[in-house]
Amino acid sequence: MASPAVVRTILRTPAALRPLLLRAPRAAYHEQHHDQATPYGDAERTILSHALAYVPAHGFTQEAITFGAKDAGYLDVSRNLFPKGTFDLVMYHLVTQRQGLKDRIQFPDETMGVGKKVRSLVIERLRANADAGVVWRWQEALGVMSLAENIPASLRELGLLSDEMWFLAGDTSVDGSWYTKRASLSGIYAATEVFQTTDQSTEFKDTEQFLDRRLEELRVTGSAVGNTMQWMGFQGGALMNMLRSKGVRI
Amino acid sequence: MASIASRTALAGPALPLKARIIPLAFQLQARSRNSNGAKRTLTFSAATPHDGVHPEHSSRPKKVLTKAQKQFLDSALRVNQAGELAATRIYTSQNPPIIKAHPHLRPLMKHMYDQEAGHFKTFNGLLAKHRIRPTAMYPVWYAASSLLGWSTGVMGREAAMACTEAVETEIGDHYNSQVRELLVWEKEAKDNGETLGPELEALLVDIRRIRDEELEHLDHAVEQDAKEANPYELLTGVIRAGCRGAIWVSERV
Ligand SMILES: [Fe+2]
Ligand SMILES: [Fe+2]
């Protein structure tokens, strides 16, 4: 079985190139008050949500799905319903936690900056993993996610989570920084999530510190691409004005 | 599909080919489509009171968008934002040399810039609201449109106006195709006893208004001797091809 190494390789790609690996989240036109329609039917939802209860004890395994199906009153139909097996269970956890994030956190303090909100959102999302009791099983999940056939869907889901976090943080910029923001946050989130699986500290204090170091790196160096573009634009404009002031007709 | 059918029906046999590629003819054609659209809206609202079962506009259910329709909006609004980014960049780079050489054009250039800035703001707001990603080519369009504005500005008033004429011809056509598509949806909704809903109705109003303002820019450009630009055919041909290419790319990435 593949290891989380594949995911880590992607994370080690220079920030400027990650947008190429992380296909843009393709969530077309959200209507206002949009219903986040889950892609799951009733039977799938009932079985998978019951199955998640078995993950802390049995891991992201076919067994957990079988137990979940029994609890939900379905006898052994699970294999037909879930062609991707355990990956369906992992995805169910990811999708429902992404959609539930908005209900886990509120920002009553209007003066809070976007950066602080993003930090809170990442911590809250990681806390959801702890609450669901899947942290000690998460390396198995990363293993399933990094199988070649599952990588596109896993990265897409990571991109959607990152998009959701920027949205919940109240970021409304729709310029060239859109992609670098999402790629950077995807990378930081994924790295922090991997770190969390090895964290032995109480209340995941080490994970929070790891996250803060990654966010600090991003603040200092991460937006180099965007800054360079801005700098070039600024220099270009300054040069034009200087030449104009010298009477050059441009 | 419906849009392609209605598009050929409207654009096809109406005028001979030569007339269709001349912007002024296009402009007249666009206007007549516009009045067509307005008439449709009138009959639509006039029909409402006779609709005894659902006397209130708001009591009729809102049309549910199909996946294809959401994707249409997704890419249409993305292209619109990219186009308005380019328009604001063109005027920003064009204005200094033009106003320096022709100070009397300052109010006109400012008026057109202000309208473009308003359009850009409208689509920025819509992208953020509906969580649509901007085009991945954003920095490229930013640089290319700045360069286009600057070079036509330096070439002089006629070239700058020819640039506006070429861009607005393509953009006006582009907005028209979106208005036609939304009118098809409106008709579908009406046939099913539904409405477009407040968001799409507002979008239709916005796009029509913006389309009319673009055509106003086209008028100004022609009044300001866009046709005197030299080489006119080459300049407008290249710019129009560039616009179509940029629209094609932005629809996809
Ligand atoms: Fe415009
Ligand atoms: Fe315009």
Coordinates of C-alpha atoms and ligand atoms in Angstrom, one line a residue:
Chain A
M1 CA 0.0 0.0 0.0
A2 CA 1.2 3.5 -0.8
S3 CA 2.2 5.7 2.1
P4 CA 1.5 9.3 2.9
A5 CA 4.8 10.0 1.1
V6 CA 2.9 10.7 -2.1
V7 CA 0.9 13.4 -0.5
R8 CA 4.1 14.8 1.1
T9 CA 5.8 14.9 -2.3
I10 CA 3.1 17.1 -3.5
L11 CA 3.4 19.3 -0.5
R12 CA 7.1 19.7 -1.0
T13 CA 6.6 21.1 -4.5
P14 CA 7.5 24.8 -4.5
A15 CA 4.5 26.9 -3.6
A16 CA 4.5 28.7 -6.9
L17 CA 4.0 25.4 -8.8
R18 CA 1.4 23.8 -6.5
P19 CA -1.5 25.5 -8.4
L20 CA -0.6 23.3 -11.3
L21 CA -0.9 20.1 -9.2
L22 CA -3.9 21.2 -7.4
R23 CA -6.5 21.5 -10.1
A24 CA -8.7 24.5 -9.3
P25 CA -11.7 23.5 -7.2
R26 CA -14.5 23.3 -9.7
A27 CA -17.6 24.2 -7.8
A28 CA -19.7 26.0 -10.3
Y29 CA -21.8 29.0 -9.5
H30 CA -23.2 28.8 -5.9
E31 CA -26.7 30.2 -5.5
Q32 CA -27.2 32.4 -2.6
H33 CA -28.5 30.4 0.4
H34 CA -27.2 27.5 -1.6
D35 CA -28.0 24.2 -0.3
Q36 CA -24.8 22.2 0.0
A37 CA -26.4 19.2 -1.5
T38 CA -24.5 16.2 -0.3
P39 CA -23.6 13.8 -3.2
Y40 CA -24.9 10.9 -1.1
G41 CA -28.2 9.0 -1.3
D42 CA -30.1 8.1 1.9
A43 CA -28.8 4.5 2.1
E44 CA -25.1 5.6 1.5
R45 CA -25.4 8.4 4.1
T46 CA -26.9 6.2 6.8
I47 CA -24.4 3.4 6.3
L48 CA -21.4 5.6 6.1
S49 CA -22.3 7.7 9.1
H50 CA -22.8 4.5 11.1
A51 CA -19.6 3.1 9.7
L52 CA -17.6 6.1 10.9
A53 CA -18.5 5.2 14.5
Y54 CA -16.4 2.0 14.0
V55 CA -13.4 3.8 12.6
P56 CA -11.7 4.5 15.9
A57 CA -11.7 0.8 16.8
H58 CA -11.5 -0.8 13.3
G59 CA -9.8 1.9 11.2
F60 CA -10.9 3.0 7.7
T61 CA -11.6 -0.6 6.7
Q62 CA -14.1 -2.7 4.9
E63 CA -15.0 -4.1 8.3
A64 CA -16.1 -0.7 9.6
I65 CA -18.4 -0.4 6.5
T66 CA -19.8 -3.8 7.1
F67 CA -20.6 -3.1 10.7
G68 CA -22.1 0.3 9.7
A69 CA -24.3 -1.4 7.2
K70 CA -25.6 -3.9 9.8
D71 CA -26.3 -1.1 12.3
A72 CA -28.2 0.8 9.6
G73 CA -30.3 -2.3 8.8
Y74 CA -28.7 -3.2 5.5
L75 CA -27.4 -6.7 5.2
D76 CA -24.3 -7.0 3.0
V77 CA -25.3 -4.7 0.3
S78 CA -22.4 -2.5 1.1
R79 CA -20.0 -3.8 -1.5
N80 CA -22.2 -2.8 -4.4
L81 CA -23.0 0.6 -2.9
F82 CA -19.3 1.5 -2.4
P83 CA -17.3 0.5 -5.4
K84 CA -14.2 2.4 -4.1
G85 CA -14.5 0.6 -0.7
T86 CA -12.7 2.3 2.1
F87 CA -11.9 5.4 0.0
D88 CA -15.7 6.1 0.0
L89 CA -15.6 6.1 3.8
V90 CA -12.6 8.5 3.9
M91 CA -14.3 10.8 1.4
Y92 CA -17.5 10.7 3.4
H93 CA -15.6 11.9 6.5
L94 CA -13.9 14.7 4.4
V95 CA -17.0 15.9 2.7
T96 CA -19.2 16.0 5.8
Q97 CA -16.5 17.7 7.9
R98 CA -16.0 20.3 5.2
Q99 CA -19.7 21.0 5.0
G100 CA -20.0 21.0 8.8
L101 CA -17.1 23.4 9.4
K102 CA -19.3 26.5 9.0
D103 CA -21.5 25.3 12.0
R104 CA -18.5 24.6 14.2
I105 CA -17.2 28.1 14.3
Q106 CA -18.5 31.7 14.5
F107 CA -16.6 34.9 14.3
P108 CA -18.5 37.4 16.6
D109 CA -15.4 39.7 16.7
E110 CA -15.8 41.8 13.6
T111 CA -12.3 43.2 13.9
M112 CA -10.6 39.8 13.6
G113 CA -8.4 39.7 10.5
V114 CA -8.7 37.2 7.7
G115 CA -5.4 35.6 8.6
K116 CA -6.5 35.0 12.2
K117 CA -9.8 33.5 11.0
V118 CA -8.0 31.1 8.6
R119 CA -5.8 30.0 11.5
S120 CA -8.9 29.3 13.7
L121 CA -10.6 27.5 10.8
V122 CA -7.6 25.2 10.3
I123 CA -7.5 24.4 14.0
E124 CA -11.2 23.8 14.2
R125 CA -11.1 21.5 11.2
L126 CA -8.3 19.5 12.8
R127 CA -10.2 19.4 16.1
A128 CA -13.1 17.8 14.2
N129 CA -10.7 14.9 13.3
A130 CA -9.9 14.6 17.0
D131 CA -13.6 14.7 17.9
A132 CA -14.4 12.0 15.4
G133 CA -11.6 9.9 16.9
V134 CA -10.0 9.4 13.5
V135 CA -6.6 11.1 14.3
W136 CA -4.8 7.8 15.2
R137 CA -6.4 6.2 12.1
W138 CA -5.6 9.1 9.8
Q139 CA -2.3 7.7 8.4
E140 CA -4.4 4.8 7.0
A141 CA -6.7 7.3 5.4
L142 CA -3.7 9.1 3.9
G143 CA -2.5 5.8 2.5
V144 CA -5.8 5.2 0.8
M145 CA -5.9 8.7 -0.5
S146 CA -2.5 8.5 -2.0
L147 CA -3.3 5.5 -4.2
A148 CA -2.9 6.6 -7.8
E149 CA -6.6 6.3 -8.7
N150 CA -7.7 8.3 -5.6
I151 CA -5.2 11.2 -5.8
P152 CA -7.3 13.4 -8.1
A153 CA -10.4 13.2 -5.9
S154 CA -8.4 13.7 -2.8
L155 CA -6.7 16.8 -4.1
R156 CA -10.0 18.1 -5.4
E157 CA -11.5 17.7 -1.9
L158 CA -8.4 19.4 -0.4
G159 CA -8.9 22.3 -2.8
L160 CA -12.6 22.6 -1.9
L161 CA -11.7 22.6 1.8
S162 CA -9.2 25.4 1.3
D163 CA -11.8 27.3 -0.8
E164 CA -14.4 26.9 2.0
M165 CA -11.9 28.2 4.6
W166 CA -11.1 31.4 2.6
F167 CA -14.9 31.8 2.1
L168 CA -15.7 31.4 5.8
A169 CA -12.8 33.7 6.7
G170 CA -14.6 36.4 4.6
D171 CA -12.0 36.7 1.9
T172 CA -13.7 38.2 -1.2
S173 CA -10.7 38.9 -3.4
V174 CA -11.1 37.6 -6.9
D175 CA -7.9 38.6 -8.5
G176 CA -4.7 36.8 -9.4
S177 CA -4.0 36.0 -5.7
W178 CA -7.0 33.6 -5.7
Y179 CA -4.9 30.6 -6.8
T180 CA -1.8 31.2 -4.7
K181 CA -4.0 31.6 -1.6
R182 CA -5.8 28.4 -2.2
A183 CA -2.7 26.4 -3.1
S184 CA -0.8 27.8 -0.1
L185 CA -3.6 27.0 2.4
S186 CA -4.1 23.5 0.9
G187 CA -0.4 22.8 1.4
I188 CA -0.4 24.1 4.9
Y189 CA -3.5 22.3 5.9
A190 CA -2.3 19.0 4.5
A191 CA 1.1 19.3 6.1
T192 CA -0.4 20.2 9.5
E193 CA -2.9 17.3 9.2
V194 CA 0.0 14.9 8.7
F195 CA 1.9 16.4 11.6
Q196 CA -1.2 16.0 13.8
T197 CA -1.2 12.2 13.3
T198 CA 2.2 12.1 15.1
D199 CA 1.5 14.7 17.8
Q200 CA 1.8 13.3 21.3
S201 CA 1.3 16.6 23.1
T202 CA -1.8 17.5 25.1
E203 CA -4.7 19.1 23.2
F204 CA -2.5 19.1 20.1
K205 CA -0.4 22.0 21.3
D206 CA 2.5 21.0 19.1
T207 CA 0.2 20.9 16.1
E208 CA -0.9 24.4 16.7
Q209 CA 2.7 25.5 16.9
F210 CA 3.6 23.7 13.7
L211 CA 0.7 25.4 12.0
D212 CA 1.8 28.8 13.3
R213 CA 5.3 28.2 11.9
R214 CA 3.9 27.3 8.5
L215 CA 1.6 30.4 8.5
E216 CA 4.6 32.6 9.4
E217 CA 6.6 31.1 6.5
L218 CA 3.8 31.9 4.2
R219 CA 3.6 35.5 5.5
V220 CA 7.3 36.0 5.0
T221 CA 8.1 34.2 1.8
G222 CA 5.0 32.4 0.5
S223 CA 3.4 35.1 -1.6
A224 CA 6.6 35.8 -3.4
V225 CA 4.9 35.3 -6.8
G226 CA 2.1 37.8 -6.2
N227 CA 4.6 40.2 -4.6
T228 CA 6.9 40.0 -7.6
M229 CA 4.0 40.7 -10.0
Q230 CA 2.9 43.7 -7.9
W231 CA 6.5 45.0 -7.7
M232 CA 6.9 44.7 -11.5
G233 CA 3.7 46.6 -12.0
F234 CA 4.7 49.3 -9.6
Q235 CA 8.2 49.7 -11.1
G236 CA 6.7 49.8 -14.6
G237 CA 4.2 52.6 -13.5
A238 CA 7.0 54.5 -11.7
L239 CA 9.2 54.4 -14.7
M240 CA 6.5 55.6 -17.0
N241 CA 5.7 58.5 -14.7
M242 CA 9.4 59.4 -14.5
L243 CA 9.8 59.4 -18.2
R244 CA 6.6 61.4 -18.7
S245 CA 7.8 64.0 -16.2
K246 CA 10.9 64.4 -18.4
G247 CA 8.7 65.2 -21.3
V248 CA 8.9 61.9 -23.1
R249 CA 5.6 61.4 -24.8
I250 CA 4.5 58.0 -23.5
Chain B
M1 CA -28.1 24.1 -27.5
A2 CA -31.1 26.4 -27.4
S3 CA -28.7 29.3 -27.4
I4 CA -26.9 28.2 -30.5
A5 CA -30.2 27.7 -32.3
S6 CA -31.5 31.1 -31.3
R7 CA -28.2 32.6 -32.1
T8 CA -28.2 31.4 -35.6
A9 CA -31.8 32.3 -36.0
L10 CA -31.1 35.9 -34.9
A11 CA -27.7 36.5 -36.4
G12 CA -27.8 34.2 -39.4
P13 CA -30.0 35.4 -42.2
A14 CA -30.6 38.9 -40.8
L15 CA -27.9 40.7 -42.7
P16 CA -25.4 39.7 -45.5
L17 CA -22.0 38.6 -44.3
K18 CA -20.2 41.8 -45.2
A19 CA -22.6 43.9 -43.3
R20 CA -22.3 41.6 -40.3
I21 CA -18.6 42.1 -39.9
I22 CA -18.9 45.9 -40.0
P23 CA -19.2 47.2 -36.4
L24 CA -21.8 49.9 -37.1
A25 CA -24.1 47.3 -38.7
F26 CA -23.5 45.1 -35.7
Q27 CA -24.4 47.9 -33.5
L28 CA -27.8 48.4 -35.2
Q29 CA -28.4 44.7 -35.1
A30 CA -27.6 44.7 -31.4
R31 CA -30.0 47.5 -30.8
S32 CA -32.9 45.8 -32.5
R33 CA -32.2 42.7 -30.5
N34 CA -32.3 44.8 -27.4
S35 CA -35.7 46.2 -28.3
N36 CA -36.9 42.7 -29.0
G37 CA -35.8 41.6 -25.5
A38 CA -37.6 44.6 -23.9
K39 CA -40.8 43.6 -25.7
R40 CA -40.6 40.1 -24.4
T41 CA -40.2 41.4 -20.9
L42 CA -43.3 43.6 -21.4
T43 CA -45.5 40.7 -22.6
F44 CA -44.1 38.7 -19.7
S45 CA -45.2 41.1 -17.0
A46 CA -48.5 41.9 -18.8
A47 CA -49.4 38.3 -18.7
T48 CA -48.9 38.0 -15.0
P49 CA -52.3 39.5 -13.9
H50 CA -54.2 37.0 -16.1
D51 CA -52.4 34.2 -14.4
G52 CA -55.3 33.7 -12.0
V53 CA -53.8 30.8 -10.0
H54 CA -50.7 32.6 -9.0
P55 CA -51.5 36.3 -8.9
E56 CA -48.4 37.3 -7.1
H57 CA -45.1 37.3 -8.9
S58 CA -43.2 36.2 -5.7
S59 CA -45.5 33.2 -5.1
R60 CA -44.4 31.5 -8.2
P61 CA -41.5 29.0 -7.5
K62 CA -38.0 29.9 -8.5
K63 CA -36.5 28.1 -11.5
V64 CA -34.1 25.4 -10.4
L65 CA -30.9 25.7 -12.4
T66 CA -29.5 22.6 -14.1
K67 CA -25.9 21.7 -13.8
A68 CA -25.2 22.9 -17.3
Q69 CA -26.9 26.2 -16.6
K70 CA -24.8 26.7 -13.5
Q71 CA -21.7 26.0 -15.5
F72 CA -22.8 28.5 -18.1
L73 CA -23.1 31.2 -15.4
D74 CA -19.8 30.1 -13.9
S75 CA -17.8 30.5 -17.1
A76 CA -19.9 33.5 -18.4
L77 CA -19.3 35.6 -15.2
R78 CA -15.6 34.6 -15.2
V79 CA -15.2 35.8 -18.8
N80 CA -17.1 39.0 -18.0
Q81 CA -14.8 39.8 -15.1
A82 CA -11.7 39.2 -17.2
G83 CA -13.1 41.4 -19.9
E84 CA -13.8 44.3 -17.5
L85 CA -10.3 43.9 -15.9
A86 CA -8.9 44.3 -19.4
A87 CA -11.1 47.3 -20.1
T88 CA -10.1 49.1 -17.0
R89 CA -6.4 48.3 -17.7
I90 CA -6.7 49.5 -21.3
Y91 CA -8.1 52.9 -20.3
T92 CA -5.7 53.3 -17.4
S93 CA -2.8 52.9 -19.8
Q94 CA -4.3 54.7 -22.7
N95 CA -5.5 57.9 -20.9
P96 CA -2.2 59.6 -20.0
P97 CA -0.8 59.9 -23.6
I98 CA -4.3 60.6 -25.1
I99 CA -5.2 63.3 -22.6
K100 CA -1.8 64.9 -22.9
A101 CA -2.2 65.2 -26.6
H102 CA -5.9 66.0 -26.6
P103 CA -6.9 67.7 -23.3
H104 CA -10.5 68.2 -24.5
L105 CA -11.0 64.4 -24.4
R106 CA -10.4 64.2 -20.7
P107 CA -14.1 64.2 -19.6
L108 CA -15.0 61.6 -22.2
M109 CA -12.1 59.3 -21.3
K110 CA -12.9 59.7 -17.6
H111 CA -16.6 58.9 -18.2
M112 CA -15.7 55.7 -20.1
Y113 CA -13.1 54.7 -17.5
D114 CA -15.6 55.3 -14.7
Q115 CA -18.2 53.1 -16.4
E116 CA -15.6 50.3 -16.9
A117 CA -14.5 50.5 -13.3
G118 CA -18.2 50.1 -12.3
H119 CA -18.6 47.1 -14.5
F120 CA -15.4 45.5 -13.1
K121 CA -16.7 46.1 -9.6
T122 CA -20.1 44.5 -10.5
F123 CA -18.4 41.3 -11.7
N124 CA -15.9 41.2 -8.8
G125 CA -18.9 41.3 -6.5
L126 CA -20.7 38.6 -8.4
L127 CA -17.7 36.3 -8.5
A128 CA -17.2 36.6 -4.7
K129 CA -20.9 36.2 -4.0
H130 CA -21.3 33.1 -6.1
R131 CA -17.9 31.7 -5.3
I132 CA -16.7 31.6 -8.8
R133 CA -12.9 31.4 -9.4
P134 CA -11.3 34.1 -11.5
T135 CA -9.5 33.1 -14.7
A136 CA -6.1 31.5 -14.2
M137 CA -4.9 33.9 -16.9
Y138 CA -5.6 36.9 -14.7
P139 CA -1.9 38.1 -14.6
V140 CA -1.5 37.5 -18.3
W141 CA -4.7 39.5 -19.3
Y142 CA -3.6 42.2 -16.9
A143 CA -0.2 42.6 -18.6
A144 CA -1.6 42.1 -22.2
S145 CA -4.4 44.7 -21.8
S146 CA -2.0 47.2 -20.2
L147 CA 0.3 46.8 -23.1
L148 CA -2.6 47.1 -25.6
G149 CA -3.9 50.3 -24.0
W150 CA -0.4 51.8 -23.8
S151 CA 0.6 51.0 -27.4
T152 CA -2.7 52.2 -29.0
G153 CA -2.6 55.3 -26.7
V154 CA 0.9 56.2 -27.9
M155 CA -0.2 55.6 -31.5
G156 CA -2.7 58.4 -31.1
R157 CA -6.4 59.3 -30.8
E158 CA -7.6 57.4 -33.8
A159 CA -5.8 54.2 -32.9
A160 CA -7.0 54.4 -29.3
M161 CA -10.6 54.8 -30.6
A162 CA -10.1 52.0 -33.1
C163 CA -9.0 49.8 -30.2
T164 CA -12.2 50.8 -28.2
E165 CA -14.3 50.1 -31.3
A166 CA -12.8 46.7 -31.8
V167 CA -13.0 45.6 -28.2
E168 CA -16.5 46.9 -27.7
T169 CA -17.7 45.1 -30.9
E170 CA -16.6 41.8 -29.5
I171 CA -17.6 42.5 -25.9
G172 CA -21.1 43.8 -27.0
D173 CA -21.6 40.6 -29.0
H174 CA -20.4 38.5 -26.1
Y175 CA -22.9 40.2 -23.7
N176 CA -25.6 39.9 -26.2
S177 CA -25.2 36.1 -26.4
Q178 CA -25.5 36.0 -22.6
V179 CA -28.7 38.1 -22.6
R180 CA -30.2 35.8 -25.3
E181 CA -29.3 32.7 -23.1
L182 CA -30.9 34.3 -20.0
L183 CA -34.0 35.2 -22.0
V184 CA -34.3 31.5 -23.1
W185 CA -34.2 30.5 -19.4
E186 CA -36.7 33.1 -18.6
K187 CA -39.1 31.8 -21.2
E188 CA -38.5 28.2 -20.0
A189 CA -39.2 29.2 -16.4
K190 CA -42.4 31.1 -17.5
D191 CA -43.6 28.0 -19.5
N192 CA -43.2 26.0 -16.3
G193 CA -45.0 28.6 -14.1
E194 CA -41.8 29.6 -12.5
T195 CA -39.7 32.7 -12.3
L196 CA -36.0 33.3 -12.8
G197 CA -35.7 34.4 -9.2
P198 CA -34.4 37.7 -8.0
E199 CA -30.7 36.9 -8.5
L200 CA -31.0 36.0 -12.1
E201 CA -33.5 38.8 -12.9
A202 CA -31.0 41.3 -11.4
L203 CA -28.2 39.7 -13.4
L204 CA -30.2 40.1 -16.6
V205 CA -30.8 43.8 -15.8
D206 CA -27.1 44.3 -15.0
I207 CA -25.8 42.6 -18.2
R208 CA -28.3 44.5 -20.4
R209 CA -27.2 47.8 -18.8
I210 CA -23.5 47.0 -19.2
R211 CA -24.1 45.9 -22.7
D212 CA -25.7 49.2 -23.5
E213 CA -22.9 51.1 -21.9
E214 CA -20.4 49.2 -24.0
L215 CA -22.3 50.1 -27.2
E216 CA -22.3 53.7 -26.0
H217 CA -18.4 53.5 -25.9
L218 CA -18.6 52.1 -29.4
D219 CA -20.6 55.1 -30.5
H220 CA -18.1 57.5 -28.9
A221 CA -15.2 55.7 -30.5
V222 CA -16.7 56.0 -34.0
E223 CA -17.6 59.7 -33.4
Q224 CA -13.9 60.2 -32.4
D225 CA -12.7 59.0 -35.8
A226 CA -11.9 55.4 -35.0
K227 CA -12.3 54.7 -38.7
E228 CA -9.5 57.1 -39.5
A229 CA -6.9 54.9 -37.8
N230 CA -4.2 53.7 -39.9
P231 CA -3.9 50.7 -40.7
Y232 CA -7.6 50.4 -39.6
E233 CA -8.3 46.9 -40.9
L234 CA -5.1 45.4 -39.5
L235 CA -5.5 47.1 -36.1
T236 CA -9.1 46.2 -35.5
G237 CA -8.7 42.8 -37.0
V238 CA -5.8 41.9 -34.7
I239 CA -7.5 43.3 -31.6
R240 CA -10.8 41.6 -32.4
A241 CA -9.1 38.3 -32.9
G242 CA -7.2 38.8 -29.7
C243 CA -10.5 39.5 -27.8
R244 CA -12.1 36.3 -29.2
G245 CA -9.1 34.3 -28.3
A246 CA -9.0 35.7 -24.8
I247 CA -12.7 35.0 -24.3
W248 CA -12.2 31.4 -25.6
V249 CA -9.3 30.8 -23.2
S250 CA -11.0 32.5 -20.2
E251 CA -14.1 30.3 -20.7
R252 CA -11.9 27.3 -20.2
V253 CA -9.2 28.3 -17.7
Ligands
FE1 FE -17.1 47.3 -19.5
FE2 FE -16.4 49.3 -22.6

